[in-house]
Amino acid sequence: MNKPSDKSSNTPAMSHAPKPRATIRDVARQAGVSIGTASRALNRTGRVSDETIALVAKAARQLGYAPDGVARSMRTRSTGVVGILVSDLSNPLYAAIITAAETAFQAAGYSLLVASTHNRQAKERSLIDIFRGRRVDGLILGACETESADMLSRLAEDIPVVALDRDFGPDCAGVHVDHYNGALKATQYLLNLGHRRIALFTPGAHLRPGRERIAGFRDAYTQMGLTPGSDLVRMERSAMEFAFSEALALLSSAPTAEAPSPTAFICLGTRIMTGVLQAIRHSGRSIPDDVSMVGVGDSDISLLVSPNITTLTWNLGAVGTAAAELLLKQLDASAPRPAPERVLITTELMLRDSCAPLHAPTAKVPRRATAQVKPRAT
């Protein structure tokens, strides 16, 4: 009687041991260079020829080599990560700024960590602490609640900071939009069309954009020897519900000789603009026959609604790129720490079909700017 064969003794055991991770030593051996040369080639530091860089990069790809980020950060005291903190990621204006900044950082070898405060001060403080805990190399800060020099000084002890359209004082580098002249131009434009009851809707004066816009709005009236209605400046964070209720209240209240209904709106926030558009339609009025409107940003909303909305706009990509470049200057260890630099981004009034002369409701507005203003230093 034959015994059953013991196949298990002839079958090699399956090995589940992980493949050893390639090291810088393996890359150097494969490329035929020293470990130091391989390291300099991969990190683009020191004197290494383009030919050697290509040779080392090829070896790294073949071996599947990935640098140990933790070890590198301990060695260089750099995580290779920078942060950006904004108030609302759903705002399409921020999306364009962040995309441009990320492109600039990636070209310089940095990753970008993005966070949103959702306009909540407690979350803002928590996120700043998280950024510090992650040891980001630098931070672009668009605060939602305060522009505190004390907060900046505490942050600057740990990491370089660039302000994103915020004013933390002369010791902070930043990129600022010329909101003053933007609001001045928009208001002058409507005043020249005969409007006197112009409602300004903007995020509050606790932050730089709101302060600058209110100043430009009021100065436009002053330059024409006029005074704006005290009831027509409405300030709040960029909440659509707020804008809808406030605009509807202005349009629905019984007009008086002292306070007639507004004939034009300047809406300096994308959600604000949406809320005011809803209120105008809810009140039974039409644009521009009954009410003129100036919005903000060249967003899909301004282009898709009928009529297309005249808007204040600025180069969002330039804002993101400039903020990244200012931070990269501070992170450049090979150069002296730069003095705080401020970049001012100009605004442009894009004329479309949402504004009309007050006493000619069906007339179309000529597509040219009517107001010339001198830039004001930030």
Short mmCIF file of C-alpha atoms in Angstrom, two decimals:
data_model
loop_
_atom_site.label_atom_id
_atom_site.label_comp_id
_atom_site.label_asym_id
_atom_site.label_seq_id
_atom_site.Cartn_x
_atom_site.Cartn_y
_atom_site.Cartn_z
CA MET A 1 0.00 0.00 0.00
CA ASN A 2 1.45 3.25 -1.06
CA LYS A 3 1.73 6.05 1.48
CA PRO A 4 0.26 9.38 0.48
CA SER A 5 2.99 11.73 -0.55
CA ASP A 6 3.80 14.56 1.83
CA LYS A 7 3.63 17.49 -0.58
CA SER A 8 3.97 20.04 2.16
CA SER A 9 7.60 19.11 2.66
CA ASN A 10 8.34 19.98 -0.97
CA THR A 11 6.32 23.25 -1.13
CA PRO A 12 8.23 26.37 -0.27
CA ALA A 13 6.66 28.47 2.46
CA MET A 14 5.00 31.71 1.35
CA SER A 15 6.84 34.77 2.60
CA HIS A 16 4.81 37.79 3.67
CA ALA A 17 7.75 39.87 4.84
CA PRO A 18 7.53 43.42 3.50
CA LYS A 19 10.00 44.46 0.86
CA PRO A 20 12.81 46.46 2.47
CA ARG A 21 12.39 50.17 1.96
CA ALA A 22 14.97 51.70 -0.33
CA THR A 23 17.39 54.04 1.43
CA ILE A 24 19.55 56.92 0.28
CA ARG A 25 22.48 54.50 0.49
CA ASP A 26 20.75 52.23 -2.06
CA VAL A 27 20.11 55.18 -4.38
CA ALA A 28 23.74 56.29 -4.16
CA ARG A 29 24.98 52.77 -4.91
CA GLN A 30 22.64 52.40 -7.90
CA ALA A 31 23.66 55.79 -9.30
CA GLY A 32 27.35 55.20 -8.64
CA VAL A 33 27.80 58.31 -6.48
CA SER A 34 28.50 59.04 -2.83
CA ILE A 35 25.69 59.27 -0.28
CA GLY A 36 26.36 62.99 0.13
CA THR A 37 26.13 63.61 -3.61
CA ALA A 38 22.90 61.62 -3.82
CA SER A 39 21.40 63.66 -0.98
CA ARG A 40 22.40 66.98 -2.54
CA ALA A 41 21.02 65.88 -5.91
CA LEU A 42 17.65 64.88 -4.47
CA ASN A 43 17.35 68.03 -2.35
CA ARG A 44 18.72 70.37 -5.06
CA THR A 45 21.31 71.79 -2.68
CA GLY A 46 25.01 72.39 -3.06
CA ARG A 47 27.04 71.96 -6.22
CA VAL A 48 25.67 69.09 -8.29
CA SER A 49 25.65 68.88 -12.08
CA ASP A 50 22.41 68.49 -13.99
CA GLU A 51 23.70 65.16 -15.32
CA THR A 52 24.21 63.83 -11.79
CA ILE A 53 20.79 65.09 -10.68
CA ALA A 54 19.17 63.22 -13.56
CA LEU A 55 21.19 60.08 -12.80
CA VAL A 56 20.24 60.10 -9.10
CA ALA A 57 16.58 60.86 -9.88
CA LYS A 58 16.46 57.90 -12.26
CA ALA A 59 17.95 55.59 -9.61
CA ALA A 60 15.44 56.82 -7.04
CA ARG A 61 12.55 56.10 -9.41
CA GLN A 62 13.83 52.64 -10.22
CA LEU A 63 14.16 51.74 -6.54
CA GLY A 64 10.90 53.40 -5.51
CA TYR A 65 12.80 55.60 -3.08
CA ALA A 66 10.79 58.10 -1.02
CA PRO A 67 12.56 60.45 1.40
CA ASP A 68 11.73 60.18 5.08
CA GLY A 69 9.92 63.45 5.74
CA VAL A 70 10.19 63.17 9.51
CA ALA A 71 13.93 62.55 9.43
CA ARG A 72 14.44 65.36 6.96
CA SER A 73 12.45 67.84 9.07
CA MET A 74 14.50 66.91 12.14
CA ARG A 75 17.69 67.43 10.16
CA THR A 76 16.74 70.66 8.38
CA ARG A 77 14.25 72.00 10.96
CA SER A 78 11.82 72.44 8.07
CA THR A 79 8.64 70.45 7.45
CA GLY A 80 8.31 71.61 3.85
CA VAL A 81 4.71 72.59 4.63
CA VAL A 82 3.14 76.06 4.77
CA GLY A 83 -0.38 76.96 5.82
CA ILE A 84 -3.12 79.29 4.68
CA LEU A 85 -6.06 80.24 6.88
CA VAL A 86 -9.17 81.89 5.37
CA SER A 87 -12.66 82.61 6.63
CA ASP A 88 -14.76 80.64 4.14
CA LEU A 89 -13.53 78.04 1.63
CA SER A 90 -16.90 78.07 -0.15
CA ASN A 91 -16.18 81.63 -1.30
CA PRO A 92 -15.11 81.34 -4.97
CA LEU A 93 -12.77 84.31 -4.58
CA TYR A 94 -10.69 82.37 -2.04
CA ALA A 95 -10.59 79.32 -4.30
CA ALA A 96 -8.76 81.27 -7.01
CA ILE A 97 -6.34 82.82 -4.51
CA ILE A 98 -5.49 79.45 -2.93
CA THR A 99 -4.97 77.78 -6.31
CA ALA A 100 -2.45 80.45 -7.36
CA ALA A 101 -0.63 80.29 -4.02
CA GLU A 102 -0.42 76.49 -4.15
CA THR A 103 1.11 76.61 -7.64
CA ALA A 104 3.85 79.00 -6.43
CA PHE A 105 4.59 76.92 -3.32
CA GLN A 106 4.75 73.64 -5.23
CA ALA A 107 7.25 75.15 -7.66
CA ALA A 108 9.42 75.99 -4.65
CA GLY A 109 9.10 72.51 -3.14
CA TYR A 110 6.49 73.26 -0.46
CA SER A 111 3.13 71.65 0.24
CA LEU A 112 0.16 73.83 1.20
CA LEU A 113 -2.11 73.06 4.17
CA VAL A 114 -5.47 74.86 3.86
CA ALA A 115 -8.02 75.55 6.60
CA SER A 116 -11.21 77.58 7.00
CA THR A 117 -12.53 79.29 10.13
CA HIS A 118 -16.16 79.42 8.93
CA ASN A 119 -16.18 82.94 10.41
CA ARG A 120 -15.90 81.60 13.96
CA GLN A 121 -13.36 83.14 16.30
CA ALA A 122 -12.99 80.04 18.49
CA LYS A 123 -12.24 77.92 15.44
CA GLU A 124 -9.75 80.53 14.23
CA ARG A 125 -7.78 80.26 17.48
CA SER A 126 -7.96 76.47 17.38
CA LEU A 127 -6.69 76.27 13.80
CA ILE A 128 -3.79 78.60 14.52
CA ASP A 129 -2.78 76.30 17.37
CA ILE A 130 -3.04 73.30 15.02
CA PHE A 131 -0.80 75.00 12.47
CA ARG A 132 1.75 75.66 15.19
CA GLY A 133 1.51 72.09 16.40
CA ARG A 134 2.12 70.81 12.88
CA ARG A 135 5.19 73.07 12.80
CA VAL A 136 4.36 74.63 9.45
CA ASP A 137 7.25 76.65 8.06
CA GLY A 138 5.09 79.73 7.47
CA LEU A 139 1.49 80.95 7.45
CA ILE A 140 -0.68 83.12 5.20
CA LEU A 141 -3.29 84.54 7.53
CA GLY A 142 -6.69 85.90 6.53
CA ALA A 143 -8.17 86.38 9.98
CA CYS A 144 -11.96 86.36 10.25
CA GLU A 145 -12.46 88.20 13.54
CA THR A 146 -9.56 90.36 14.63
CA GLU A 147 -6.52 92.14 13.27
CA SER A 148 -4.57 91.96 16.49
CA ALA A 149 -0.93 93.03 16.58
CA ASP A 150 -0.60 90.95 19.76
CA MET A 151 -1.76 87.83 17.94
CA LEU A 152 0.74 88.53 15.17
CA SER A 153 3.63 89.02 17.61
CA ARG A 154 2.83 85.70 19.32
CA LEU A 155 2.72 83.92 15.98
CA ALA A 156 5.88 85.59 14.69
CA GLU A 157 7.84 84.13 17.60
CA ASP A 158 7.35 80.71 15.99
CA ILE A 159 6.69 81.16 12.28
CA PRO A 160 6.81 83.81 9.54
CA VAL A 161 3.40 85.30 8.72
CA VAL A 162 1.99 87.07 5.65
CA ALA A 163 -1.32 88.91 6.00
CA LEU A 164 -3.98 88.16 3.38
CA ASP A 165 -5.94 91.42 2.96
CA ARG A 166 -5.68 92.10 6.68
CA ASP A 167 -3.86 94.83 8.58
CA PHE A 168 -1.74 93.62 11.48
CA GLY A 169 0.39 96.77 11.59
CA PRO A 170 3.63 97.88 9.93
CA ASP A 171 5.65 94.89 11.17
CA CYS A 172 3.72 92.37 9.07
CA ALA A 173 4.22 91.67 5.37
CA GLY A 174 0.97 91.44 3.47
CA VAL A 175 -1.01 91.54 0.25
CA HIS A 176 -3.84 94.06 0.23
CA VAL A 177 -6.58 94.81 -2.27
CA ASP A 178 -7.29 98.48 -2.97
CA HIS A 179 -10.83 98.32 -1.61
CA TYR A 180 -10.90 102.06 -0.93
CA ASN A 181 -10.55 103.10 -4.56
CA GLY A 182 -12.77 100.23 -5.64
CA ALA A 183 -15.66 101.42 -3.49
CA LEU A 184 -14.92 105.04 -4.46
CA LYS A 185 -15.15 104.21 -8.18
CA ALA A 186 -18.33 102.17 -7.80
CA THR A 187 -20.05 104.88 -5.78
CA GLN A 188 -18.93 107.68 -8.11
CA TYR A 189 -20.23 105.68 -11.05
CA LEU A 190 -23.70 105.37 -9.54
CA LEU A 191 -23.74 109.00 -8.37
CA ASN A 192 -22.88 110.12 -11.89
CA LEU A 193 -25.89 108.12 -13.11
CA GLY A 194 -28.09 110.26 -10.85
CA HIS A 195 -28.50 107.89 -7.91
CA ARG A 196 -28.43 109.42 -4.45
CA ARG A 197 -29.94 106.69 -2.30
CA ILE A 198 -27.23 104.04 -2.70
CA ALA A 199 -27.12 101.16 -0.21
CA LEU A 200 -23.70 99.72 0.67
CA PHE A 201 -23.63 96.11 1.89
CA THR A 202 -20.22 94.93 3.09
CA PRO A 203 -18.60 92.74 5.73
CA GLY A 204 -18.04 94.73 8.92
CA ALA A 205 -15.58 97.49 9.76
CA HIS A 206 -13.72 95.24 12.23
CA LEU A 207 -11.53 94.12 9.30
CA ARG A 208 -9.55 96.12 6.73
CA PRO A 209 -11.73 95.44 3.64
CA GLY A 210 -14.86 96.72 5.37
CA ARG A 211 -13.14 99.85 6.74
CA GLU A 212 -11.63 100.73 3.36
CA ARG A 213 -14.88 100.20 1.48
CA ILE A 214 -16.93 102.34 3.86
CA ALA A 215 -14.32 105.13 3.66
CA GLY A 216 -14.33 105.06 -0.16
CA PHE A 217 -18.14 105.05 -0.25
CA ARG A 218 -18.43 108.07 2.04
CA ASP A 219 -15.63 109.99 0.31
CA ALA A 220 -17.38 109.63 -3.05
CA TYR A 221 -20.39 111.45 -1.60
CA THR A 222 -18.20 114.07 0.07
CA GLN A 223 -16.36 114.84 -3.17
CA MET A 224 -19.72 115.69 -4.77
CA GLY A 225 -20.86 117.78 -1.81
CA LEU A 226 -23.38 115.15 -0.73
CA THR A 227 -24.04 113.11 2.39
CA PRO A 228 -24.94 109.40 2.27
CA GLY A 229 -27.99 108.21 4.18
CA SER A 230 -26.95 106.87 7.57
CA ASP A 231 -29.42 104.00 7.16
CA LEU A 232 -27.87 102.78 3.92
CA VAL A 233 -24.57 101.32 5.18
CA ARG A 234 -25.25 97.76 6.26
CA MET A 235 -22.38 95.77 7.75
CA GLU A 236 -22.23 92.09 8.58
CA ARG A 237 -20.13 89.04 7.87
CA SER A 238 -20.83 87.69 4.40
CA ALA A 239 -24.11 85.94 5.28
CA MET A 240 -26.66 85.60 2.49
CA GLU A 241 -29.58 85.48 4.96
CA PHE A 242 -28.51 88.77 6.52
CA ALA A 243 -28.24 90.48 3.13
CA PHE A 244 -31.64 89.22 2.04
CA SER A 245 -33.48 90.39 5.17
CA GLU A 246 -31.73 93.77 5.33
CA ALA A 247 -32.22 94.53 1.63
CA LEU A 248 -35.84 93.43 1.75
CA ALA A 249 -36.45 95.68 4.76
CA LEU A 250 -35.03 98.67 2.87
CA LEU A 251 -37.11 97.92 -0.20
CA SER A 252 -40.35 97.05 1.64
CA SER A 253 -40.53 99.85 4.19
CA ALA A 254 -42.82 102.74 3.33
CA PRO A 255 -40.61 105.40 1.70
CA THR A 256 -40.61 108.92 3.09
CA ALA A 257 -39.26 112.21 1.80
CA GLU A 258 -36.39 111.94 4.27
CA ALA A 259 -35.67 108.25 3.59
CA PRO A 260 -36.92 107.01 0.22
CA SER A 261 -36.13 103.47 -0.86
CA PRO A 262 -32.65 102.93 -2.29
CA THR A 263 -32.35 103.07 -6.06
CA ALA A 264 -28.99 101.27 -6.18
CA PHE A 265 -27.05 98.66 -4.23
CA ILE A 266 -23.32 98.06 -3.91
CA CYS A 267 -22.89 94.47 -2.70
CA LEU A 268 -19.29 93.74 -1.72
CA GLY A 269 -19.42 90.03 -0.96
CA THR A 270 -20.45 87.08 -3.13
CA ARG A 271 -23.04 85.78 -0.67
CA ILE A 272 -24.18 89.32 0.07
CA MET A 273 -24.77 89.85 -3.66
CA THR A 274 -26.84 86.66 -3.87
CA GLY A 275 -28.99 87.70 -0.91
CA VAL A 276 -29.65 91.17 -2.30
CA LEU A 277 -30.55 89.74 -5.72
CA GLN A 278 -33.14 87.54 -4.04
CA ALA A 279 -34.54 90.49 -2.08
CA ILE A 280 -34.88 92.65 -5.20
CA ARG A 281 -36.79 89.94 -7.02
CA HIS A 282 -38.91 89.15 -3.94
CA SER A 283 -39.92 92.83 -3.76
CA GLY A 284 -41.18 92.72 -7.35
CA ARG A 285 -38.48 95.04 -8.67
CA SER A 286 -36.25 94.42 -11.66
CA ILE A 287 -32.64 95.24 -12.52
CA PRO A 288 -31.80 97.80 -13.90
CA ASP A 289 -35.28 99.23 -14.59
CA ASP A 290 -36.13 99.75 -10.91
CA VAL A 291 -32.85 99.19 -9.07
CA SER A 292 -29.22 99.33 -10.17
CA MET A 293 -26.61 96.97 -8.72
CA VAL A 294 -22.82 96.70 -8.44
CA GLY A 295 -21.43 93.39 -7.19
CA VAL A 296 -17.99 92.04 -6.36
CA GLY A 297 -15.72 89.54 -8.07
CA ASP A 298 -16.08 88.07 -11.55
CA SER A 299 -17.92 85.02 -10.23
CA ASP A 300 -20.34 82.77 -12.12
CA ILE A 301 -23.23 84.51 -10.36
CA SER A 302 -22.46 87.90 -11.89
CA LEU A 303 -22.17 86.40 -15.37
CA LEU A 304 -25.08 83.92 -15.31
CA VAL A 305 -27.88 86.10 -13.92
CA SER A 306 -29.80 88.30 -16.33
CA PRO A 307 -28.87 91.06 -16.73
CA ASN A 308 -25.16 90.45 -16.14
CA ILE A 309 -23.96 92.26 -13.02
CA THR A 310 -21.51 95.17 -13.08
CA THR A 311 -18.76 94.15 -10.65
CA LEU A 312 -15.71 95.37 -8.81
CA THR A 313 -12.98 92.90 -9.57
CA TRP A 314 -9.27 92.34 -9.06
CA ASN A 315 -6.68 89.80 -10.13
CA LEU A 316 -7.22 86.95 -7.66
CA GLY A 317 -4.33 84.94 -9.05
CA ALA A 318 -2.02 87.89 -8.45
CA VAL A 319 -3.15 88.02 -4.81
CA GLY A 320 -2.31 84.34 -4.23
CA THR A 321 0.99 84.49 -6.10
CA ALA A 322 2.11 87.67 -4.32
CA ALA A 323 1.25 86.22 -0.89
CA ALA A 324 3.23 83.05 -1.65
CA GLU A 325 6.22 85.03 -2.93
CA LEU A 326 6.29 87.22 0.19
CA LEU A 327 6.30 84.14 2.42
CA LEU A 328 8.95 82.37 0.32
CA LYS A 329 11.21 85.42 0.73
CA GLN A 330 10.95 85.04 4.49
CA LEU A 331 11.66 81.31 4.26
CA ASP A 332 14.80 81.75 2.16
CA ALA A 333 17.56 80.81 4.62
CA SER A 334 20.27 81.92 2.19
CA ALA A 335 19.18 85.58 2.30
CA PRO A 336 18.84 88.07 5.16
CA ARG A 337 15.36 88.32 6.68
CA PRO A 338 13.53 90.89 4.49
CA ALA A 339 11.87 94.00 5.86
CA PRO A 340 8.04 93.74 5.96
CA GLU A 341 6.73 94.38 2.46
CA ARG A 342 3.21 95.29 1.39
CA VAL A 343 1.78 94.62 -2.05
CA LEU A 344 -1.28 96.60 -3.19
CA ILE A 345 -3.54 94.95 -5.79
CA THR A 346 -5.60 97.42 -7.84
CA THR A 347 -9.32 97.04 -8.56
CA GLU A 348 -11.29 97.45 -11.77
CA LEU A 349 -14.94 98.25 -12.35
CA MET A 350 -16.31 95.83 -14.97
CA LEU A 351 -19.33 97.51 -16.56
CA ARG A 352 -22.17 95.29 -17.69
CA ASP A 353 -25.96 95.71 -17.80
CA SER A 354 -27.11 95.99 -14.18
CA CYS A 355 -26.86 99.79 -13.84
CA ALA A 356 -28.95 102.49 -15.50
CA PRO A 357 -29.42 106.26 -15.14
CA LEU A 358 -31.96 107.03 -12.44
CA HIS A 359 -34.41 108.90 -14.68
CA ALA A 360 -34.06 106.70 -17.73
CA PRO A 361 -34.78 103.19 -16.48
CA THR A 362 -34.65 101.47 -19.87
CA ALA A 363 -31.43 103.11 -21.05
CA LYS A 364 -28.32 100.97 -21.26
CA VAL A 365 -25.13 102.16 -19.62
CA PRO A 366 -22.15 102.82 -21.94
CA ARG A 367 -19.39 100.29 -21.38
CA ARG A 368 -16.73 102.68 -20.19
CA ALA A 369 -15.64 103.93 -16.80
CA THR A 370 -16.92 107.37 -15.90
CA ALA A 371 -14.87 108.04 -12.79
CA GLN A 372 -11.15 108.75 -12.65
CA VAL A 373 -9.55 108.46 -9.22
CA LYS A 374 -6.03 108.66 -7.89
CA PRO A 375 -4.71 105.58 -6.07
CA ARG A 376 -4.44 105.96 -2.34
CA ALA A 377 -1.45 104.42 -0.55
CA THR A 378 -2.26 101.50 1.70
#
